[in-house]
């Protein structure tokens, strides 16, 4: 036996060994668990392509083996890089959409040394592939038979994984059934499901939602305005890139990080216990959630999965009531398929890079200063003409990797802090806050604050885990007064300023991004009957039960934020009103299953909506700019 092994060509055997090690390493980086049944399943998928490549004779076979090593390594690296940002394994469709991400330091910033190890052997593998073979090749019939058997096993694994459901609990599915099973099953599920003939609107749908969320018509909160008190007023939503609630009131080197926002909170309603509910679409998902009070899907951005639908929500409701509706974002509208998202949401117009031009580029587009300077005259014109308007502004300058405004931040940090990712994040947020303050001052100067409901909120996390060093951890502990945790990661600020308001009110109510649309509807006196929504007005005292799509099931109620662990021993609990971690062992809290069911019910509802007329099937296409805001 030993003599036979020595006589074999070593390259296929070496590649097989290396791929096995890479799968272990990738599973450790993506899931946190290298071993388990999922590891064996991953080996089955690699065995398929390895076996068929190994059955090819001569130099073409050796080159085929090297290409298998390259392909598998790139797929595994893509999964690791995706998971380092989105904290879940990618569906195959998301890997194919890599062109949506600008190949620059934002992507390269996700390439860590740990991930790069997956490519370290490839130069040697290709060098060896082009050298003459020094042993006998593997038996063709044996490798083909092995490949066929592995293929059958891979097909069975794909079907089983698809039945389990890739969209419900990605990390657990990948842990139990393998990374490759998860991705192949996502392709099968999408192809079989198509757009779906989901749950068309039924009269009892809102009742189903209310049963899951526990929402009811409770009393008004203390210091709350009356229903419809600001009927006919204009609305300005400002979505702040990567703004986390922990920055409010925090100090670094004796300096406030967001002093202008803190000053505005001093004359507004502030909800510090609000949570982001994004999925794989990050900023675009936040736009979807706050405008519709619906939940994004798991695995794909809402702007892709629901792009061709006609979705009821705030923009469409206000457009029907004579408001001019527009959204302003200095990036191009093809990014994350926004050119389809905005019509799907019912916006009358969108203003993107075409409108804002190429001045003062910071990363993905013109700076926040350009956003505010060019949007302000449009809003002033609408006010002058006595047109009612709904304007959604999406900021950009504080986008990861937080390098685009270095040297322009009002925050002056020590060299040790400034060189860290967290230090760059704080500098970027300080710059964004300075520009926000400029805009708020001009709104007041032009009389817009007395005529507008202004809503400011964060879209998602900024301080990630994947690139956290000991220095980053120390800075974050200084900011929070304790170790930075998962609840802090989800926690975003929500600020609502009402026309003429000059007194502050702080509410400890636990809210999510789904609650923004019903809150604005409450203030404007809009009837949401016939408009399914998963949120509730922040000014009504009722039960809270939130969830979010993601790697692991999450439930958030008025007491606990709960995250179910991968293997049943890693459950995490936090106080939802203080974000403090609890070291307890117990079963999932009451209502957990209802929280998880919200995601599937919402997905079924949205997929059952009618396609809008003229919707394109293209992704990332820039159409001819729409009509002016006026």
PDB file of N, CA and C in Angstrom, residues 486-573:
ATOM      1  N   UNK A 486     -23.046  42.908  21.364  1.00  0.00           N
ATOM      2  CA  UNK A 486     -23.931  42.742  20.212  1.00  0.00           C
ATOM      3  C   UNK A 486     -25.139  43.677  20.255  1.00  0.00           C
ATOM      4  N   UNK A 487     -25.680  43.945  21.413  1.00  0.00           N
ATOM      5  CA  UNK A 487     -26.810  44.869  21.514  1.00  0.00           C
ATOM      6  C   UNK A 487     -26.374  46.281  21.119  1.00  0.00           C
ATOM      7  N   UNK A 488     -25.172  46.689  21.525  1.00  0.00           N
ATOM      8  CA  UNK A 488     -24.642  47.986  21.106  1.00  0.00           C
ATOM      9  C   UNK A 488     -24.497  48.035  19.590  1.00  0.00           C
ATOM     10  N   UNK A 489     -24.111  46.926  19.008  1.00  0.00           N
ATOM     11  CA  UNK A 489     -23.917  46.803  17.568  1.00  0.00           C
ATOM     12  C   UNK A 489     -25.220  47.086  16.812  1.00  0.00           C
ATOM     13  N   UNK A 490     -26.344  46.623  17.353  1.00  0.00           N
ATOM     14  CA  UNK A 490     -27.644  46.819  16.708  1.00  0.00           C
ATOM     15  C   UNK A 490     -28.289  48.164  17.066  1.00  0.00           C
ATOM     16  N   UNK A 491     -27.865  48.768  18.151  1.00  0.00           N
ATOM     17  CA  UNK A 491     -28.526  49.938  18.715  1.00  0.00           C
ATOM     18  C   UNK A 491     -28.223  51.203  17.909  1.00  0.00           C
ATOM     19  N   UNK A 492     -29.269  51.897  17.467  1.00  0.00           N
ATOM     20  CA  UNK A 492     -29.126  53.131  16.689  1.00  0.00           C
ATOM     21  C   UNK A 492     -29.953  54.238  17.349  1.00  0.00           C
ATOM     22  N   UNK A 493     -29.630  55.497  17.095  1.00  0.00           N
ATOM     23  CA  UNK A 493     -30.446  56.581  17.641  1.00  0.00           C
ATOM     24  C   UNK A 493     -31.652  56.877  16.747  1.00  0.00           C
ATOM     25  N   UNK A 494     -32.719  57.354  17.356  1.00  0.00           N
ATOM     26  CA  UNK A 494     -33.891  57.857  16.635  1.00  0.00           C
ATOM     27  C   UNK A 494     -34.292  59.176  17.274  1.00  0.00           C
ATOM     28  N   UNK A 495     -34.293  60.217  16.464  1.00  0.00           N
ATOM     29  CA  UNK A 495     -34.617  61.574  16.921  1.00  0.00           C
ATOM     30  C   UNK A 495     -35.772  62.097  16.088  1.00  0.00           C
ATOM     31  N   UNK A 496     -36.811  62.609  16.754  1.00  0.00           N
ATOM     32  CA  UNK A 496     -37.971  63.178  16.057  1.00  0.00           C
ATOM     33  C   UNK A 496     -38.192  64.592  16.571  1.00  0.00           C
ATOM     34  N   UNK A 497     -38.040  65.554  15.677  1.00  0.00           N
ATOM     35  CA  UNK A 497     -38.271  66.962  16.025  1.00  0.00           C
ATOM     36  C   UNK A 497     -39.580  67.407  15.388  1.00  0.00           C
ATOM     37  N   UNK A 498     -40.468  67.949  16.209  1.00  0.00           N
ATOM     38  CA  UNK A 498     -41.778  68.383  15.730  1.00  0.00           C
ATOM     39  C   UNK A 498     -41.779  69.887  15.467  1.00  0.00           C
ATOM     40  N   UNK A 499     -42.611  70.348  14.550  1.00  0.00           N
ATOM     41  CA  UNK A 499     -42.632  71.774  14.212  1.00  0.00           C
ATOM     42  C   UNK A 499     -42.776  72.658  15.447  1.00  0.00           C
ATOM     43  N   UNK A 500     -41.860  73.593  15.604  1.00  0.00           N
ATOM     44  CA  UNK A 500     -41.911  74.539  16.710  1.00  0.00           C
ATOM     45  C   UNK A 500     -41.441  74.003  18.040  1.00  0.00           C
ATOM     46  N   UNK A 501     -40.990  72.769  18.100  1.00  0.00           N
ATOM     47  CA  UNK A 501     -40.593  72.160  19.376  1.00  0.00           C
ATOM     48  C   UNK A 501     -39.314  72.794  19.919  1.00  0.00           C
ATOM     49  N   UNK A 502     -39.304  73.077  21.224  1.00  0.00           N
ATOM     50  CA  UNK A 502     -38.097  73.614  21.849  1.00  0.00           C
ATOM     51  C   UNK A 502     -37.756  72.911  23.167  1.00  0.00           C
ATOM     52  N   UNK A 503     -38.534  71.891  23.535  1.00  0.00           N
ATOM     53  CA  UNK A 503     -38.280  71.143  24.766  1.00  0.00           C
ATOM     54  C   UNK A 503     -37.864  69.719  24.432  1.00  0.00           C
ATOM     55  N   UNK A 504     -36.939  69.143  25.222  1.00  0.00           N
ATOM     56  CA  UNK A 504     -36.529  67.755  24.979  1.00  0.00           C
ATOM     57  C   UNK A 504     -37.411  66.759  25.725  1.00  0.00           C
ATOM     58  N   UNK A 505     -37.627  65.620  25.109  1.00  0.00           N
ATOM     59  CA  UNK A 505     -38.320  64.512  25.759  1.00  0.00           C
ATOM     60  C   UNK A 505     -37.562  63.226  25.410  1.00  0.00           C
ATOM     61  N   UNK A 506     -37.142  62.508  26.420  1.00  0.00           N
ATOM     62  CA  UNK A 506     -36.423  61.250  26.205  1.00  0.00           C
ATOM     63  C   UNK A 506     -37.343  60.102  26.594  1.00  0.00           C
ATOM     64  N   UNK A 507     -37.531  59.154  25.685  1.00  0.00           N
ATOM     65  CA  UNK A 507     -38.420  58.015  25.906  1.00  0.00           C
ATOM     66  C   UNK A 507     -37.588  56.734  25.916  1.00  0.00           C
ATOM     67  N   UNK A 508     -37.769  55.896  26.928  1.00  0.00           N
ATOM     68  CA  UNK A 508     -36.995  54.657  26.981  1.00  0.00           C
ATOM     69  C   UNK A 508     -37.686  53.504  26.260  1.00  0.00           C
ATOM     70  N   UNK A 509     -38.749  53.797  25.513  1.00  0.00           N
ATOM     71  CA  UNK A 509     -39.459  52.786  24.742  1.00  0.00           C
ATOM     72  C   UNK A 509     -38.501  52.041  23.822  1.00  0.00           C
ATOM     73  N   UNK A 510     -38.665  50.722  23.706  1.00  0.00           N
ATOM     74  CA  UNK A 510     -37.864  49.921  22.790  1.00  0.00           C
ATOM     75  C   UNK A 510     -38.535  49.932  21.419  1.00  0.00           C
ATOM     76  N   UNK A 511     -37.799  50.410  20.426  1.00  0.00           N
ATOM     77  CA  UNK A 511     -38.340  50.563  19.073  1.00  0.00           C
ATOM     78  C   UNK A 511     -37.415  49.926  18.049  1.00  0.00           C
ATOM     79  N   UNK A 512     -37.939  49.773  16.839  1.00  0.00           N
ATOM     80  CA  UNK A 512     -37.147  49.319  15.700  1.00  0.00           C
ATOM     81  C   UNK A 512     -37.374  50.251  14.523  1.00  0.00           C
ATOM     82  N   UNK A 513     -36.637  50.030  13.454  1.00  0.00           N
ATOM     83  CA  UNK A 513     -36.813  50.853  12.258  1.00  0.00           C
ATOM     84  C   UNK A 513     -38.201  50.685  11.649  1.00  0.00           C
ATOM     85  N   UNK A 514     -38.860  49.546  11.897  1.00  0.00           N
ATOM     86  CA  UNK A 514     -40.219  49.360  11.383  1.00  0.00           C
ATOM     87  C   UNK A 514     -41.198  50.340  12.006  1.00  0.00           C
ATOM     88  N   UNK A 515     -40.818  50.960  13.123  1.00  0.00           N
ATOM     89  CA  UNK A 515     -41.740  51.859  13.821  1.00  0.00           C
ATOM     90  C   UNK A 515     -41.703  53.288  13.282  1.00  0.00           C
ATOM     91  N   UNK A 516     -40.764  53.596  12.386  1.00  0.00           N
ATOM     92  CA  UNK A 516     -40.653  54.966  11.879  1.00  0.00           C
ATOM     93  C   UNK A 516     -41.867  55.336  11.037  1.00  0.00           C
ATOM     94  N   UNK A 517     -42.240  54.499  10.094  1.00  0.00           N
ATOM     95  CA  UNK A 517     -43.370  54.827   9.213  1.00  0.00           C
ATOM     96  C   UNK A 517     -44.675  54.997   9.986  1.00  0.00           C
ATOM     97  N   UNK A 518     -45.057  54.065  10.891  1.00  0.00           N
ATOM     98  CA  UNK A 518     -46.292  54.278  11.648  1.00  0.00           C
ATOM     99  C   UNK A 518     -46.242  55.517  12.536  1.00  0.00           C
ATOM    100  N   UNK A 519     -45.053  55.881  13.031  1.00  0.00           N
ATOM    101  CA  UNK A 519     -44.940  57.076  13.866  1.00  0.00           C
ATOM    102  C   UNK A 519     -45.210  58.333  13.059  1.00  0.00           C
ATOM    103  N   UNK A 520     -44.617  58.423  11.868  1.00  0.00           N
ATOM    104  CA  UNK A 520     -44.866  59.577  10.996  1.00  0.00           C
ATOM    105  C   UNK A 520     -46.329  59.608  10.575  1.00  0.00           C
ATOM    106  N   UNK A 521     -46.895  58.429  10.265  1.00  0.00           N
ATOM    107  CA  UNK A 521     -48.314  58.366   9.896  1.00  0.00           C
ATOM    108  C   UNK A 521     -49.187  58.849  11.043  1.00  0.00           C
ATOM    109  N   UNK A 522     -48.841  58.504  12.268  1.00  0.00           N
ATOM    110  CA  UNK A 522     -49.565  58.948  13.457  1.00  0.00           C
ATOM    111  C   UNK A 522     -49.546  60.475  13.545  1.00  0.00           C
ATOM    112  N   UNK A 523     -48.370  61.060  13.377  1.00  0.00           N
ATOM    113  CA  UNK A 523     -48.247  62.520  13.487  1.00  0.00           C
ATOM    114  C   UNK A 523     -49.034  63.240  12.405  1.00  0.00           C
ATOM    115  N   UNK A 524     -49.079  62.639  11.209  1.00  0.00           N
ATOM    116  CA  UNK A 524     -49.784  63.269  10.086  1.00  0.00           C
ATOM    117  C   UNK A 524     -51.270  62.918  10.051  1.00  0.00           C
ATOM    118  N   UNK A 525     -51.682  61.981  10.905  1.00  0.00           N
ATOM    119  CA  UNK A 525     -53.090  61.586  10.913  1.00  0.00           C
ATOM    120  C   UNK A 525     -53.463  60.660   9.779  1.00  0.00           C
ATOM    121  N   UNK A 526     -52.523  59.855   9.291  1.00  0.00           N
ATOM    122  CA  UNK A 526     -52.799  58.945   8.185  1.00  0.00           C
ATOM    123  C   UNK A 526     -53.416  57.650   8.698  1.00  0.00           C
ATOM    124  N   UNK A 527     -54.415  57.168   8.010  1.00  0.00           N
ATOM    125  CA  UNK A 527     -55.077  55.914   8.358  1.00  0.00           C
ATOM    126  C   UNK A 527     -54.313  54.766   7.703  1.00  0.00           C
ATOM    127  N   UNK A 528     -53.786  53.850   8.507  1.00  0.00           N
ATOM    128  CA  UNK A 528     -53.008  52.735   7.969  1.00  0.00           C
ATOM    129  C   UNK A 528     -53.855  51.493   7.713  1.00  0.00           C
ATOM    130  N   UNK A 529     -55.151  51.607   7.838  1.00  0.00           N
ATOM    131  CA  UNK A 529     -56.016  50.477   7.502  1.00  0.00           C
ATOM    132  C   UNK A 529     -55.812  50.133   6.028  1.00  0.00           C
ATOM    133  N   UNK A 530     -55.571  48.879   5.747  1.00  0.00           N
ATOM    134  CA  UNK A 530     -55.315  48.469   4.376  1.00  0.00           C
ATOM    135  C   UNK A 530     -53.858  48.568   3.979  1.00  0.00           C
ATOM    136  N   UNK A 531     -52.999  49.024   4.879  1.00  0.00           N
ATOM    137  CA  UNK A 531     -51.558  49.099   4.615  1.00  0.00           C
ATOM    138  C   UNK A 531     -50.858  48.224   5.657  1.00  0.00           C
ATOM    139  N   UNK A 532     -50.595  46.960   5.344  1.00  0.00           N
ATOM    140  CA  UNK A 532     -49.958  46.076   6.330  1.00  0.00           C
ATOM    141  C   UNK A 532     -48.634  46.649   6.830  1.00  0.00           C
ATOM    142  N   UNK A 533     -48.441  46.617   8.133  1.00  0.00           N
ATOM    143  CA  UNK A 533     -47.234  47.186   8.729  1.00  0.00           C
ATOM    144  C   UNK A 533     -46.880  46.397   9.980  1.00  0.00           C
ATOM    145  N   UNK A 534     -45.575  46.214  10.188  1.00  0.00           N
ATOM    146  CA  UNK A 534     -45.087  45.441  11.327  1.00  0.00           C
ATOM    147  C   UNK A 534     -44.665  46.328  12.488  1.00  0.00           C
ATOM    148  N   UNK A 535     -44.690  47.630  12.305  1.00  0.00           N
ATOM    149  CA  UNK A 535     -44.316  48.545  13.365  1.00  0.00           C
ATOM    150  C   UNK A 535     -45.533  49.174  14.009  1.00  0.00           C
ATOM    151  N   UNK A 536     -45.257  50.090  14.939  1.00  0.00           N
ATOM    152  CA  UNK A 536     -46.331  50.812  15.626  1.00  0.00           C
ATOM    153  C   UNK A 536     -45.825  52.207  15.946  1.00  0.00           C
ATOM    154  N   UNK A 537     -46.727  53.099  16.251  1.00  0.00           N
ATOM    155  CA  UNK A 537     -46.324  54.456  16.560  1.00  0.00           C
ATOM    156  C   UNK A 537     -45.516  54.493  17.855  1.00  0.00           C
ATOM    157  N   UNK A 538     -44.427  55.246  17.830  1.00  0.00           N
ATOM    158  CA  UNK A 538     -43.595  55.398  19.031  1.00  0.00           C
ATOM    159  C   UNK A 538     -44.329  56.134  20.136  1.00  0.00           C
ATOM    160  N   UNK A 539     -45.429  56.799  19.786  1.00  0.00           N
ATOM    161  CA  UNK A 539     -46.159  57.599  20.761  1.00  0.00           C
ATOM    162  C   UNK A 539     -47.363  56.872  21.346  1.00  0.00           C
ATOM    163  N   UNK A 540     -47.494  55.568  21.029  1.00  0.00           N
ATOM    164  CA  UNK A 540     -48.572  54.749  21.573  1.00  0.00           C
ATOM    165  C   UNK A 540     -47.965  53.686  22.482  1.00  0.00           C
ATOM    166  N   UNK A 541     -48.522  53.526  23.662  1.00  0.00           N
ATOM    167  CA  UNK A 541     -48.017  52.567  24.635  1.00  0.00           C
ATOM    168  C   UNK A 541     -48.571  51.185  24.324  1.00  0.00           C
ATOM    169  N   UNK A 542     -47.741  50.337  23.738  1.00  0.00           N
ATOM    170  CA  UNK A 542     -48.145  48.979  23.414  1.00  0.00           C
ATOM    171  C   UNK A 542     -46.928  48.073  23.471  1.00  0.00           C
ATOM    172  N   UNK A 543     -47.173  46.790  23.311  1.00  0.00           N
ATOM    173  CA  UNK A 543     -46.107  45.793  23.423  1.00  0.00           C
ATOM    174  C   UNK A 543     -45.092  45.937  22.291  1.00  0.00           C
ATOM    175  N   UNK A 544     -43.843  45.588  22.585  1.00  0.00           N
ATOM    176  CA  UNK A 544     -42.778  45.560  21.584  1.00  0.00           C
ATOM    177  C   UNK A 544     -42.337  44.124  21.344  1.00  0.00           C
ATOM    178  N   UNK A 545     -42.256  43.715  20.093  1.00  0.00           N
ATOM    179  CA  UNK A 545     -41.641  42.449  19.731  1.00  0.00           C
ATOM    180  C   UNK A 545     -41.040  42.600  18.339  1.00  0.00           C
ATOM    181  N   UNK A 546     -39.729  42.747  18.307  1.00  0.00           N
ATOM    182  CA  UNK A 546     -39.011  43.024  17.071  1.00  0.00           C
ATOM    183  C   UNK A 546     -38.151  41.841  16.668  1.00  0.00           C
ATOM    184  N   UNK A 547     -37.791  41.799  15.391  1.00  0.00           N
ATOM    185  CA  UNK A 547     -36.817  40.839  14.908  1.00  0.00           C
ATOM    186  C   UNK A 547     -36.074  41.482  13.755  1.00  0.00           C
ATOM    187  N   UNK A 548     -35.110  40.786  13.238  1.00  0.00           N
ATOM    188  CA  UNK A 548     -34.344  41.274  12.102  1.00  0.00           C
ATOM    189  C   UNK A 548     -33.799  40.069  11.353  1.00  0.00           C
ATOM    190  N   UNK A 549     -33.707  40.143  10.018  1.00  0.00           N
ATOM    191  CA  UNK A 549     -33.074  39.042   9.296  1.00  0.00           C
ATOM    192  C   UNK A 549     -31.581  39.053   9.565  1.00  0.00           C
ATOM    193  N   UNK A 550     -30.987  37.907   9.609  1.00  0.00           N
ATOM    194  CA  UNK A 550     -29.558  37.860   9.895  1.00  0.00           C
ATOM    195  C   UNK A 550     -29.084  36.440  10.035  1.00  0.00           C
ATOM    196  N   UNK A 551     -27.859  36.301  10.487  1.00  0.00           N
ATOM    197  CA  UNK A 551     -27.241  34.991  10.574  1.00  0.00           C
ATOM    198  C   UNK A 551     -27.936  34.101  11.594  1.00  0.00           C
ATOM    199  N   UNK A 552     -28.404  34.683  12.690  1.00  0.00           N
ATOM    200  CA  UNK A 552     -29.041  33.930  13.758  1.00  0.00           C
ATOM    201  C   UNK A 552     -30.362  34.588  14.136  1.00  0.00           C
ATOM    202  N   UNK A 553     -31.338  33.806  14.586  1.00  0.00           N
ATOM    203  CA  UNK A 553     -32.635  34.363  14.969  1.00  0.00           C
ATOM    204  C   UNK A 553     -32.495  35.345  16.136  1.00  0.00           C
ATOM    205  N   UNK A 554     -33.200  36.466  16.027  1.00  0.00           N
ATOM    206  CA  UNK A 554     -33.146  37.526  17.029  1.00  0.00           C
ATOM    207  C   UNK A 554     -34.564  37.906  17.436  1.00  0.00           C
ATOM    208  N   UNK A 555     -34.772  38.109  18.724  1.00  0.00           N
ATOM    209  CA  UNK A 555     -36.030  38.701  19.186  1.00  0.00           C
ATOM    210  C   UNK A 555     -35.696  39.811  20.171  1.00  0.00           C
ATOM    211  N   UNK A 556     -36.443  40.893  20.093  1.00  0.00           N
ATOM    212  CA  UNK A 556     -36.250  42.045  20.970  1.00  0.00           C
ATOM    213  C   UNK A 556     -37.606  42.460  21.504  1.00  0.00           C
ATOM    214  N   UNK A 557     -37.759  42.418  22.816  1.00  0.00           N
ATOM    215  CA  UNK A 557     -38.998  42.910  23.407  1.00  0.00           C
ATOM    216  C   UNK A 557     -38.668  44.043  24.364  1.00  0.00           C
ATOM    217  N   UNK A 558     -39.618  44.428  25.193  1.00  0.00           N
ATOM    218  CA  UNK A 558     -39.401  45.563  26.071  1.00  0.00           C
ATOM    219  C   UNK A 558     -38.436  45.305  27.198  1.00  0.00           C
ATOM    220  N   UNK A 559     -37.997  44.066  27.342  1.00  0.00           N
ATOM    221  CA  UNK A 559     -37.073  43.704  28.417  1.00  0.00           C
ATOM    222  C   UNK A 559     -35.759  43.141  27.905  1.00  0.00           C
ATOM    223  N   UNK A 560     -35.833  42.184  26.949  1.00  0.00           N
ATOM    224  CA  UNK A 560     -34.650  41.445  26.524  1.00  0.00           C
ATOM    225  C   UNK A 560     -34.393  41.554  25.033  1.00  0.00           C
ATOM    226  N   UNK A 561     -33.110  41.560  24.687  1.00  0.00           N
ATOM    227  CA  UNK A 561     -32.665  41.302  23.324  1.00  0.00           C
ATOM    228  C   UNK A 561     -32.015  39.926  23.369  1.00  0.00           C
ATOM    229  N   UNK A 562     -32.560  38.986  22.598  1.00  0.00           N
ATOM    230  CA  UNK A 562     -32.116  37.598  22.653  1.00  0.00           C
ATOM    231  C   UNK A 562     -31.607  37.171  21.286  1.00  0.00           C
ATOM    232  N   UNK A 563     -30.441  36.526  21.250  1.00  0.00           N
ATOM    233  CA  UNK A 563     -29.869  35.974  20.030  1.00  0.00           C
ATOM    234  C   UNK A 563     -29.623  34.489  20.258  1.00  0.00           C
ATOM    235  N   UNK A 564     -30.269  33.650  19.462  1.00  0.00           N
ATOM    236  CA  UNK A 564     -30.077  32.214  19.624  1.00  0.00           C
ATOM    237  C   UNK A 564     -28.713  31.809  19.082  1.00  0.00           C
ATOM    238  N   UNK A 565     -28.014  30.942  19.787  1.00  0.00           N
ATOM    239  CA  UNK A 565     -26.682  30.517  19.382  1.00  0.00           C
ATOM    240  C   UNK A 565     -26.699  29.483  18.275  1.00  0.00           C
ATOM    241  N   UNK A 566     -25.535  29.221  17.718  1.00  0.00           N
ATOM    242  CA  UNK A 566     -25.412  28.277  16.614  1.00  0.00           C
ATOM    243  C   UNK A 566     -25.668  26.843  17.068  1.00  0.00           C
ATOM    244  N   UNK A 567     -25.068  26.450  18.182  1.00  0.00           N
ATOM    245  CA  UNK A 567     -25.158  25.055  18.599  1.00  0.00           C
ATOM    246  C   UNK A 567     -26.011  24.837  19.843  1.00  0.00           C
ATOM    247  N   UNK A 568     -26.803  25.821  20.212  1.00  0.00           N
ATOM    248  CA  UNK A 568     -27.684  25.669  21.365  1.00  0.00           C
ATOM    249  C   UNK A 568     -27.047  26.005  22.686  1.00  0.00           C
ATOM    250  N   UNK A 569     -25.730  26.216  22.708  1.00  0.00           N
ATOM    251  CA  UNK A 569     -25.045  26.548  23.951  1.00  0.00           C
ATOM    252  C   UNK A 569     -24.489  27.967  23.937  1.00  0.00           C
ATOM    253  N   UNK A 570     -24.852  28.708  22.921  1.00  0.00           N
ATOM    254  CA  UNK A 570     -24.276  30.037  22.750  1.00  0.00           C
ATOM    255  C   UNK A 570     -25.340  31.132  22.729  1.00  0.00           C
ATOM    256  N   UNK A 571     -26.483  30.866  23.340  1.00  0.00           N
ATOM    257  CA  UNK A 571     -27.535  31.879  23.404  1.00  0.00           C
ATOM    258  C   UNK A 571     -27.017  33.109  24.150  1.00  0.00           C
ATOM    259  N   UNK A 572     -27.439  34.284  23.678  1.00  0.00           N
ATOM    260  CA  UNK A 572     -27.002  35.534  24.308  1.00  0.00           C
ATOM    261  C   UNK A 572     -28.215  36.373  24.687  1.00  0.00           C
ATOM    262  N   UNK A 573     -28.130  36.995  25.855  1.00  0.00           N
ATOM    263  CA  UNK A 573     -29.200  37.839  26.367  1.00  0.00           C
ATOM    264  C   UNK A 573     -28.639  39.213  26.717  1.00  0.00           C
TER     265      UNK A 573
END
